[in-house]
Amino acid sequence: MTALINARTIGLNAARSAVDTAVAVATSLGVPVCVAVVDRAGHLLAYGRMDSAPLLSAQIALDKAYTVAAFGLPTHEWFDLIKDEPALLHGIVKTDRLVVFGGGVPVTVDGELVGAVGVSGGSTKQDRLIAESGAAAAVPQSVSTSGGVT
Amino acid sequence: MTALINARTIGLNAARSAVDTAVAVATSLGVPVCVAVVDRAGHLLAYGRMDSAPLLSAQIALDKAYTVAAFGLPTHEWFDLIKDEPALLHGIVKTDRLVVFGGGVPVTVDGELVGAVGVSGGSTKQDRLIAESGAAAAVPQSVSTSGGVT
Amino acid sequence: MTALINARTIGLNAARSAVDTAVAVATSLGVPVCVAVVDRAGHLLAYGRMDSAPLLSAQIALDKAYTVAAFGLPTHEWFDLIKDEPALLHGIVKTDRLVVFGGGVPVTVDGELVGAVGVSGGSTKQDRLIAESGAAAAVPQSVSTSGGVT
Amino acid sequence: MTALINARTIGLNAARSAVDTAVAVATSLGVPVCVAVVDRAGHLLAYGRMDSAPLLSAQIALDKAYTVAAFGLPTHEWFDLIKDEPALLHGIVKTDRLVVFGGGVPVTVDGELVGAVGVSGGSTKQDRLIAESGAAAAVPQSVSTSGGVT
């Protein structure tokens, strides 16, 4: 019996794959974005700002990735969670670094969150699509189904 | 083949012309305001606070100019962009330094953003009018007519 | 006659090359570091945190790159500048985001600063060496010697 | 008998004269600087960042002007005040917005502080000289010698 927690997380290689793929997808869509990838603890691993991406998106991408690692949900699921509770709707949205609209998605292995990708610069739908492509690239298929990951 | 991007921006002279003109227009309207002018990267170039301008407006003027440089849109166009997406309406307005009401306008040359003017102290319509007069003064006619400014 | 300033800057491609090269050099040295690359205006373009890099280094790398873009000097030149002026030695070091030890270096083209690389995680000598390798990779030789780039 | 305090302060016109003169002097010296002018309450009235002025100087100029209005002393007098008291030397320098080296000077009328000028970008001696030229321009001689104002 151990007193320790084993926190699996993505590292730099996975994060770079996520950024590269997200940038490639955003390029094909013609949407210049900022992409941030954080580890399981919410700390930044890799980042890329495409030429012409809005400067305002720089921090939002970081915050979307952080929000996901910090609570576990994709950012596009947040609004449904709070919209019928006025106190939350008006009160929690101002929480530092919390983003309640699409563009932040988890990187998971066997259902476990091991990192997160945040994208900002396009519409929330575009941002989400781009972030999901990045998250999928972060952890190769063979790993997420292999069962014996450590 | 070059790896470099050519980013044109206004400098101090253009920024001072913008402040002076905005102050003159605001004076003629009898509306004491704060005026901020930033370069293409969103950094402050010139600033003026008229006597009797509300102190609250000091930071709002800075933030309006920043918002424009950081996203490319006049601040009066932001609300239409978010009003039908509740998650954005509630979630994005708290973004640091983002202002979603009128008074921030771009300085453009040949359709390219090269700076921004932010004004605060009057109604949003007055602020916008004053900011537009400043933006028009920032770049001399001879330049702004050189090829299809929008 | 134009009121505009022509500010050349690196973009994402150059920044990614800098991160990739810096990470490769740090790997060969066995020193896990954080690498940040900013554009001419000091805004983040690309970032990488190597596995096992100290978390404390995350912000320091960002700040080293910012310091270089914001003042023009490599960070290892700052201490000589202030060491004999006690008021600066005690007073300026606390400036927000200013780093006065090695690890931040400029990316230059024809003697002009067009970006900056910040590295943190090793000794200041290692950080500087790694940052310099990144900066050299940011702008291909063919560009920096082409002479007439604009 | 009144319960009110009459706080004389410079306004926008005086502040603009200070910025314009400081910029002209800095130009003649070949030293690109940032210039900030605050009112008696420490709030920003006017600002100018010269082309090529270090970005790092942007906030330092603001802080120098604030320091003067907030304590009454020119910033170059601070270090002598604290250098022989180790607790202050090490402890007070980190106070938010306090600058303890030259470049911030008061604007005075009849010995009364009515505003302040902060300059950053050159050596502390250059900054001080430029700031003093700005402060002298803020209030015309005829006023400061008029004698009967209170």
XYZ file of C-alpha atoms in Angstrom:
600
model
C 0.000 0.000 0.000
C 1.390 3.366 -0.957
C 0.754 6.856 0.258
C 1.735 8.245 -3.128
C -0.367 9.388 -6.008
C 0.745 8.543 -9.499
C -0.183 11.463 -11.678
C 0.213 10.563 -15.329
C 0.739 13.529 -17.572
C 1.778 14.385 -21.073
C 5.243 15.857 -21.609
C 6.887 18.134 -24.153
C 6.800 15.696 -27.068
C 3.052 15.155 -26.813
C 2.523 18.870 -26.346
C 4.540 19.754 -29.428
C 2.577 17.264 -31.510
C -0.600 18.902 -30.291
C 0.615 22.399 -31.193
C 1.909 21.305 -34.604
C -1.309 19.522 -35.516
C -3.514 22.322 -34.249
C -1.490 24.859 -36.244
C -1.735 22.684 -39.368
C -5.503 22.321 -39.014
C -5.944 26.036 -38.322
C -3.832 26.824 -41.372
C -6.004 24.611 -43.558
C -9.075 26.420 -42.192
C -7.478 29.811 -42.800
C -7.930 30.788 -39.149
C -4.859 32.208 -37.401
C -4.945 31.110 -33.758
C -2.932 30.816 -30.587
C -2.451 27.281 -29.218
C -1.473 26.404 -25.661
C -0.869 22.946 -24.199
C -0.623 22.341 -20.471
C 0.247 19.295 -18.431
C -2.017 17.576 -15.932
C -1.066 20.144 -13.282
C -2.134 23.039 -15.527
C 1.399 24.261 -16.238
C 2.360 25.342 -19.759
C 4.277 22.794 -21.851
C 4.135 24.217 -25.359
C 2.723 27.229 -27.121
C 2.437 28.643 -30.605
C 1.009 31.935 -31.872
C 0.338 31.903 -35.602
C 1.225 34.983 -37.622
C -1.779 37.350 -37.674
C -3.449 35.644 -34.716
C -5.187 38.271 -32.558
C -3.050 39.382 -29.633
C -6.138 39.186 -27.435
C -6.187 35.438 -28.079
C -2.749 34.908 -26.581
C -3.921 34.848 -22.977
C -7.322 33.307 -23.753
C -5.668 30.221 -25.284
C -3.520 29.835 -22.167
C -6.568 30.265 -19.943
C -8.678 27.756 -21.888
C -6.031 25.074 -21.475
C -5.666 25.957 -17.817
C -9.435 25.858 -17.249
C -9.606 22.319 -18.607
C -6.723 21.024 -16.493
C -8.034 22.901 -13.481
C -11.554 21.470 -13.541
C -11.581 18.511 -15.909
C -14.271 19.639 -18.322
C -13.927 20.904 -21.899
C -14.592 24.642 -21.806
C -17.647 24.302 -24.086
C -19.433 22.283 -21.374
C -19.137 25.027 -18.775
C -21.952 27.270 -19.923
C -24.633 24.561 -19.739
C -23.422 23.887 -16.241
C -24.013 27.426 -15.005
C -26.686 28.948 -17.242
C -29.657 28.011 -15.063
C -28.075 29.085 -11.795
C -28.048 32.886 -11.889
C -25.586 33.182 -9.031
C -23.092 31.041 -10.910
C -23.916 32.576 -14.280
C -23.106 36.043 -13.001
C -20.671 35.156 -10.277
C -18.349 32.366 -11.309
C -17.573 33.612 -14.799
C -15.230 36.209 -13.376
C -13.054 33.596 -11.682
C -9.457 34.242 -12.597
C -8.418 32.229 -15.690
C -11.815 30.506 -16.025
C -13.085 30.411 -19.619
C -16.676 29.253 -20.160
C -16.798 29.029 -23.941
C -15.458 26.546 -26.457
C -11.831 26.023 -27.423
C -10.347 24.166 -24.453
C -10.338 20.358 -24.516
C -8.729 17.645 -22.406
C -6.091 15.187 -23.491
C -7.162 11.858 -22.019
C -5.778 8.353 -21.765
C -8.134 5.583 -20.662
C -10.590 8.256 -19.583
C -8.033 9.986 -17.424
C -7.097 13.617 -17.980
C -3.357 13.864 -18.666
C -3.179 17.335 -20.198
C -5.195 19.977 -22.034
C -5.195 22.027 -25.216
C -6.501 25.601 -25.492
C -7.103 27.390 -28.787
C -8.262 30.963 -29.410
C -8.511 33.150 -32.497
C -11.462 31.787 -34.474
C -15.120 31.239 -33.624
C -15.703 29.055 -30.577
C -16.632 26.194 -32.921
C -13.455 26.579 -34.939
C -11.370 26.912 -31.796
C -12.902 23.701 -30.393
C -12.369 21.765 -33.618
C -8.745 22.876 -33.789
C -8.150 22.098 -30.122
C -9.659 18.622 -30.530
C -7.340 17.896 -33.440
C -4.441 18.922 -31.245
C -5.574 16.823 -28.310
C -6.004 13.780 -30.565
C -2.459 14.225 -31.835
C -0.994 14.581 -28.359
C -1.411 10.938 -27.455
C -1.050 8.376 -30.255
C -3.993 5.981 -30.686
C -1.768 3.006 -29.879
C -1.123 4.425 -26.445
C -4.628 5.380 -25.464
C -5.836 1.865 -26.170
C -2.791 -0.023 -24.956
C -3.972 -0.417 -21.413
C -0.594 -0.713 -19.802
C 0.491 2.896 -19.892
C 2.537 4.183 -17.019
C 13.219 33.539 -48.774
C 12.707 35.464 -45.545
C 11.483 34.395 -42.151
C 10.566 37.941 -41.272
C 7.236 39.708 -41.085
C 6.997 43.361 -41.998
C 4.819 45.050 -39.371
C 4.090 48.709 -40.138
C 3.116 50.825 -37.175
C 2.481 54.453 -36.275
C 5.019 56.264 -34.096
C 4.960 59.181 -31.655
C 4.273 61.923 -34.198
C 1.158 60.238 -35.537
C 0.042 59.438 -31.992
C 0.428 63.030 -30.825
C -1.590 64.289 -33.785
C -4.315 61.845 -32.812
C -4.352 62.999 -29.175
C -4.298 66.691 -30.098
C -7.136 66.339 -32.595
C -9.225 64.179 -30.284
C -8.769 66.697 -27.463
C -9.734 69.566 -29.767
C -12.879 67.779 -30.940
C -13.810 66.808 -27.384
C -13.298 70.404 -26.280
C -15.613 71.658 -29.022
C -18.213 69.121 -27.859
C -17.755 70.147 -24.240
C -16.950 66.575 -23.220
C -13.818 66.097 -21.095
C -12.239 62.761 -22.011
C -9.108 60.659 -21.739
C -7.396 59.738 -25.004
C -4.907 56.895 -25.481
C -3.044 55.943 -28.637
C -1.221 52.635 -29.026
C 1.025 51.214 -31.709
C 0.289 48.123 -33.758
C 1.542 45.881 -30.962
C -0.806 47.461 -28.432
C 1.870 49.442 -26.569
C 1.094 53.011 -25.438
C 2.511 55.807 -27.587
C 0.698 58.925 -26.375
C -1.932 59.860 -23.843
C -3.875 62.876 -22.685
C -6.372 63.338 -19.856
C -8.430 66.501 -20.182
C -9.102 68.558 -17.075
C -12.351 67.333 -15.454
C -12.276 64.015 -17.307
C -13.548 61.252 -15.033
C -10.740 59.350 -13.357
C -12.580 56.109 -14.134
C -12.072 56.848 -17.812
C -8.289 56.866 -17.522
C -7.888 53.090 -17.673
C -10.894 52.540 -19.958
C -9.345 54.732 -22.649
C -6.107 52.742 -22.419
C -8.036 49.470 -22.586
C -10.152 50.542 -25.553
C -7.053 51.344 -27.578
C -5.477 48.061 -26.506
C -8.596 46.074 -27.402
C -8.551 47.417 -30.944
C -4.862 46.661 -31.481
C -5.270 43.241 -29.872
C -8.191 42.053 -31.969
C -8.475 44.358 -34.966
C -12.095 45.452 -34.533
C -13.458 48.816 -33.384
C -14.801 48.306 -29.861
C -18.351 49.241 -30.937
C -18.480 46.125 -33.128
C -17.806 43.720 -30.271
C -21.263 43.588 -28.752
C -22.975 42.485 -31.973
C -20.390 39.764 -32.192
C -21.214 38.266 -28.805
C -24.817 39.215 -28.022
C -26.383 36.065 -29.505
C -23.886 33.635 -27.991
C -24.710 33.528 -24.279
C -21.456 31.788 -23.383
C -19.470 34.627 -24.954
C -21.826 37.315 -23.688
C -21.322 36.159 -20.113
C -17.854 34.732 -20.451
C -15.665 36.849 -22.680
C -16.528 40.314 -21.373
C -14.363 39.760 -18.326
C -11.257 39.191 -20.434
C -8.489 41.385 -19.101
C -8.391 44.743 -20.908
C -11.235 43.831 -23.322
C -13.788 46.629 -23.818
C -16.986 45.749 -25.728
C -18.534 49.214 -26.131
C -17.763 52.151 -28.386
C -14.781 54.476 -28.176
C -11.905 52.408 -29.549
C -11.101 52.627 -33.258
C -8.263 51.420 -35.473
C -5.773 53.562 -37.336
C -5.445 51.947 -40.747
C -3.338 52.420 -43.852
C -4.333 50.572 -47.016
C -6.675 48.461 -44.906
C -3.914 47.436 -42.526
C -4.124 48.167 -38.796
C -1.123 50.257 -37.785
C -2.310 51.592 -34.435
C -5.426 52.378 -32.400
C -7.109 55.214 -30.529
C -9.176 54.809 -27.355
C -11.382 57.510 -25.872
C -13.432 57.465 -22.676
C -15.351 60.098 -20.738
C -18.454 60.850 -22.803
C -21.266 58.677 -24.123
C -20.117 55.743 -26.234
C -21.255 57.649 -29.333
C -19.290 60.735 -28.341
C -16.260 58.650 -27.427
C -16.390 56.905 -30.799
C -16.762 60.164 -32.727
C -13.836 61.688 -30.865
C -11.701 58.587 -31.335
C -12.469 58.521 -35.057
C -11.369 62.146 -35.410
C -8.123 61.214 -33.667
C -7.550 58.147 -35.836
C -8.127 60.204 -38.995
C -5.532 62.725 -37.843
C -2.937 60.073 -36.989
C -2.071 59.288 -40.574
C -1.804 62.221 -42.998
C -4.180 62.246 -45.950
C -1.307 61.803 -48.397
C -0.643 58.413 -46.910
C -4.201 57.334 -46.268
C -5.189 58.033 -49.876
C -2.271 56.143 -51.355
C -4.304 53.139 -52.313
C -7.739 52.194 -51.095
C -7.877 52.677 -47.371
C -10.731 51.040 -45.522
C 6.073 61.319 -46.633
C 4.871 58.647 -44.271
C 4.134 58.655 -40.582
C 4.720 54.934 -40.399
C 7.564 52.933 -38.908
C 8.609 49.703 -40.504
C 9.100 47.147 -37.727
C 10.457 43.802 -38.928
C 9.793 40.839 -36.666
C 10.145 37.079 -36.626
C 6.994 34.947 -36.841
C 5.927 31.481 -35.706
C 8.149 29.502 -38.076
C 11.312 31.218 -36.910
C 10.209 30.891 -33.295
C 9.551 27.171 -33.606
C 12.962 26.613 -35.135
C 14.463 28.445 -32.174
C 12.583 26.323 -29.639
C 13.370 23.056 -31.432
C 17.076 23.834 -31.702
C 17.314 25.082 -28.129
C 15.600 21.923 -26.870
C 17.918 19.729 -28.945
C 21.021 21.494 -27.605
C 19.722 21.357 -24.026
C 19.014 17.653 -24.465
C 22.550 17.017 -25.668
C 23.837 18.898 -22.603
C 21.548 16.937 -20.306
C 19.996 20.149 -18.958
C 16.182 20.283 -18.902
C 15.090 23.866 -19.574
C 12.176 26.082 -20.514
C 12.487 28.000 -23.776
C 10.455 31.075 -24.737
C 10.588 33.025 -27.982
C 9.005 36.463 -28.373
C 8.529 38.763 -31.335
C 10.013 42.229 -31.682
C 7.215 43.703 -29.564
C 7.883 41.282 -26.705
C 4.817 39.098 -27.292
C 5.142 35.303 -26.962
C 5.396 33.351 -30.220
C 6.492 29.877 -29.131
C 7.338 28.051 -25.940
C 8.568 24.672 -24.797
C 9.092 23.235 -21.325
C 11.255 20.131 -21.299
C 10.268 17.225 -19.077
C 11.930 17.663 -15.650
C 12.610 21.348 -16.219
C 12.162 23.268 -12.961
C 8.743 24.853 -12.682
C 10.420 28.015 -11.366
C 12.100 28.357 -14.741
C 8.806 28.612 -16.620
C 8.243 32.293 -15.916
C 11.952 33.178 -15.867
C 12.357 31.964 -19.455
C 9.383 34.094 -20.515
C 10.775 37.097 -18.669
C 14.282 36.718 -20.110
C 12.908 36.785 -23.639
C 10.730 39.755 -22.768
C 13.629 41.638 -21.175
C 15.669 41.349 -24.359
C 12.861 42.547 -26.623
C 12.010 45.338 -24.191
C 15.493 46.810 -23.871
C 17.587 45.392 -26.687
C 20.432 43.912 -24.645
C 21.211 40.255 -23.920
C 20.307 39.660 -20.267
C 23.930 38.751 -19.394
C 24.986 42.320 -20.186
C 22.633 43.891 -17.649
C 24.655 43.298 -14.497
C 27.759 45.106 -15.754
C 25.490 48.002 -16.614
C 24.166 48.417 -13.085
C 26.805 46.965 -10.744
C 28.627 50.259 -10.151
C 25.520 52.391 -9.667
C 24.114 51.379 -6.269
C 20.761 53.061 -6.900
C 20.275 50.970 -10.026
C 21.733 47.837 -8.476
C 19.239 47.961 -5.643
C 16.425 49.715 -7.429
C 16.050 48.542 -10.990
C 16.341 44.809 -10.449
C 12.796 44.675 -9.114
C 11.357 46.060 -12.340
C 8.522 43.833 -13.433
C 9.747 41.123 -15.829
C 13.348 42.425 -15.883
C 15.974 39.658 -15.637
C 19.602 40.756 -15.121
C 21.401 37.422 -15.517
C 22.284 35.298 -18.531
C 19.898 33.284 -20.679
C 18.106 35.877 -22.781
C 19.532 36.782 -26.195
C 18.311 38.788 -29.177
C 17.479 37.477 -32.617
C 18.959 39.994 -35.019
C 18.989 40.584 -38.763
C 21.467 43.104 -40.145
C 22.036 44.333 -36.601
C 18.334 44.942 -36.001
C 16.473 43.201 -33.173
C 13.607 41.180 -34.647
C 12.830 38.869 -31.717
C 14.335 37.271 -28.616
C 14.943 33.890 -27.005
C 14.845 33.216 -23.261
C 16.088 30.021 -21.616
C 15.998 29.009 -17.958
C 16.721 25.790 -16.106
C 20.510 25.377 -16.199
C 23.369 27.581 -15.063
C 23.349 31.069 -16.559
C 26.182 29.999 -18.862
C 24.268 26.952 -20.045
C 21.074 28.968 -20.438
C 22.905 31.553 -22.520
C 24.573 28.948 -24.717
C 21.245 27.224 -25.318
C 19.466 30.508 -26.017
C 22.173 31.531 -28.480
C 21.759 28.267 -30.372
C 18.031 28.952 -30.560
C 18.499 32.525 -31.725
C 20.918 31.392 -34.440
C 18.350 28.891 -35.690
C 15.511 31.422 -35.727
C 16.759 33.293 -38.754
C 18.412 31.226 -41.499
C 21.933 32.285 -42.490
C 20.741 33.097 -45.998
C 18.530 35.808 -44.602
C 20.894 37.394 -42.132
C 23.533 37.805 -44.824
C 21.218 38.899 -47.613
C 21.774 42.526 -46.722
C 18.756 44.193 -48.215
C 15.899 42.457 -46.491
C 12.890 44.583 -45.684
C -13.086 78.947 8.016
C -13.230 76.000 5.676
C -13.030 72.270 6.119
C -11.769 71.919 2.578
C -8.315 71.488 1.195
C -7.383 73.388 -1.893
C -5.102 71.143 -3.906
C -3.495 73.042 -6.741
C -2.406 70.848 -9.607
C -1.231 71.089 -13.142
C -3.682 70.136 -15.897
C -3.423 68.802 -19.438
C -1.939 71.949 -20.990
C 0.958 72.087 -18.559
C 1.470 68.342 -18.935
C 1.592 68.529 -22.718
C 4.147 71.329 -22.566
C 6.240 69.143 -20.301
C 6.056 66.155 -22.651
C 6.775 68.250 -25.745
C 9.790 69.950 -24.169
C 11.143 66.706 -22.727
C 10.819 65.021 -26.114
C 12.563 67.954 -27.827
C 15.444 67.869 -25.345
C 15.751 64.094 -25.597
C 15.771 64.373 -29.384
C 18.589 66.919 -29.264
C 20.513 64.545 -26.983
C 19.840 61.601 -29.301
C 18.273 59.596 -26.463
C 14.885 58.024 -27.209
C 12.844 58.041 -23.989
C 9.381 57.612 -22.544
C 7.933 60.655 -20.753
C 5.047 60.591 -18.268
C 3.445 63.530 -16.495
C 1.107 63.095 -13.538
C -0.997 65.527 -11.571
C -0.663 66.291 -7.886
C -2.698 63.173 -7.056
C -0.332 60.933 -9.020
C -2.740 60.271 -11.894
C -1.482 60.290 -15.475
C -2.133 63.479 -17.466
C 0.050 63.088 -20.544
C 2.472 60.570 -21.979
C 4.764 60.153 -24.940
C 6.930 57.252 -26.055
C 9.565 58.265 -28.592
C 10.206 55.963 -31.528
C 12.937 53.456 -30.568
C 12.531 54.109 -26.842
C 13.001 50.863 -24.929
C 9.702 49.163 -24.143
C 11.003 48.474 -20.645
C 11.081 52.224 -20.063
C 7.360 52.605 -20.674
C 6.327 51.565 -17.174
C 9.439 52.949 -15.456
C 8.651 56.467 -16.717
C 5.109 56.153 -15.357
C 6.438 54.864 -12.043
C 9.035 57.622 -11.694
C 6.385 60.307 -12.102
C 4.125 58.471 -9.680
C 6.923 58.092 -7.113
C 7.502 61.838 -7.084
C 3.834 62.737 -6.672
C 3.414 59.992 -4.105
C 6.236 61.073 -1.803
C 7.309 64.552 -2.817
C 10.984 63.911 -3.534
C 12.794 63.739 -6.865
C 13.610 60.072 -7.475
C 17.377 60.770 -7.460
C 17.162 61.783 -3.788
C 15.720 58.455 -2.675
C 18.879 56.393 -2.649
C 20.773 58.680 -0.263
C 17.770 58.464 2.017
C 17.880 54.680 2.323
C 21.449 53.613 1.620
C 22.618 53.629 5.236
C 19.596 51.845 6.638
C 19.954 48.233 5.477
C 16.342 47.382 6.268
C 15.140 50.162 4.015
C 17.808 49.556 1.391
C 16.735 45.961 0.988
C 13.129 46.267 2.004
C 11.553 49.421 0.684
C 12.961 49.287 -2.835
C 10.462 46.593 -3.739
C 7.482 48.818 -2.901
C 5.071 48.773 -5.794
C 5.754 51.642 -8.223
C 8.613 53.099 -6.137
C 11.660 54.070 -8.211
C 14.832 55.031 -6.302
C 17.027 56.278 -9.145
C 17.058 59.470 -11.165
C 14.555 60.559 -13.795
C 11.522 61.634 -11.767
C 11.219 65.286 -10.744
C 8.495 67.444 -9.230
C 6.695 70.324 -10.872
C 6.467 73.019 -8.199
C 4.885 76.429 -7.789
C 5.998 78.555 -4.853
C 7.629 75.465 -3.384
C 4.440 73.443 -3.592
C 4.322 70.204 -5.570
C 1.637 70.469 -8.250
C 2.631 67.605 -10.524
C 5.552 65.401 -11.564
C 7.499 64.332 -14.631
C 9.054 60.884 -15.118
C 11.529 60.028 -17.863
C 13.149 56.690 -18.714
C 15.272 55.439 -21.593
C 18.679 57.030 -21.117
C 21.180 57.015 -18.271
C 19.782 58.210 -14.954
C 21.607 61.511 -15.461
C 20.126 61.978 -18.916
C 16.691 60.983 -17.709
C 16.885 63.506 -14.864
C 18.079 66.312 -17.137
C 15.278 65.619 -19.610
C 12.674 65.384 -16.848
C 13.847 68.690 -15.358
C 13.477 70.402 -18.721
C 9.940 69.044 -18.921
C 9.080 70.153 -15.392
C 10.404 73.647 -16.083
C 8.212 73.898 -19.171
C 5.100 72.699 -17.352
C 4.603 75.908 -15.397
C 5.520 79.217 -17.075
C 7.960 81.403 -15.182
C 5.365 84.160 -14.806
C 3.247 81.840 -12.735
C 5.886 80.357 -10.501
C 7.147 83.808 -9.581
C 3.764 85.464 -9.240
C 4.024 85.164 -5.515
C 0.444 85.623 -4.404
C -1.048 82.334 -5.439
C -2.153 80.001 -2.664
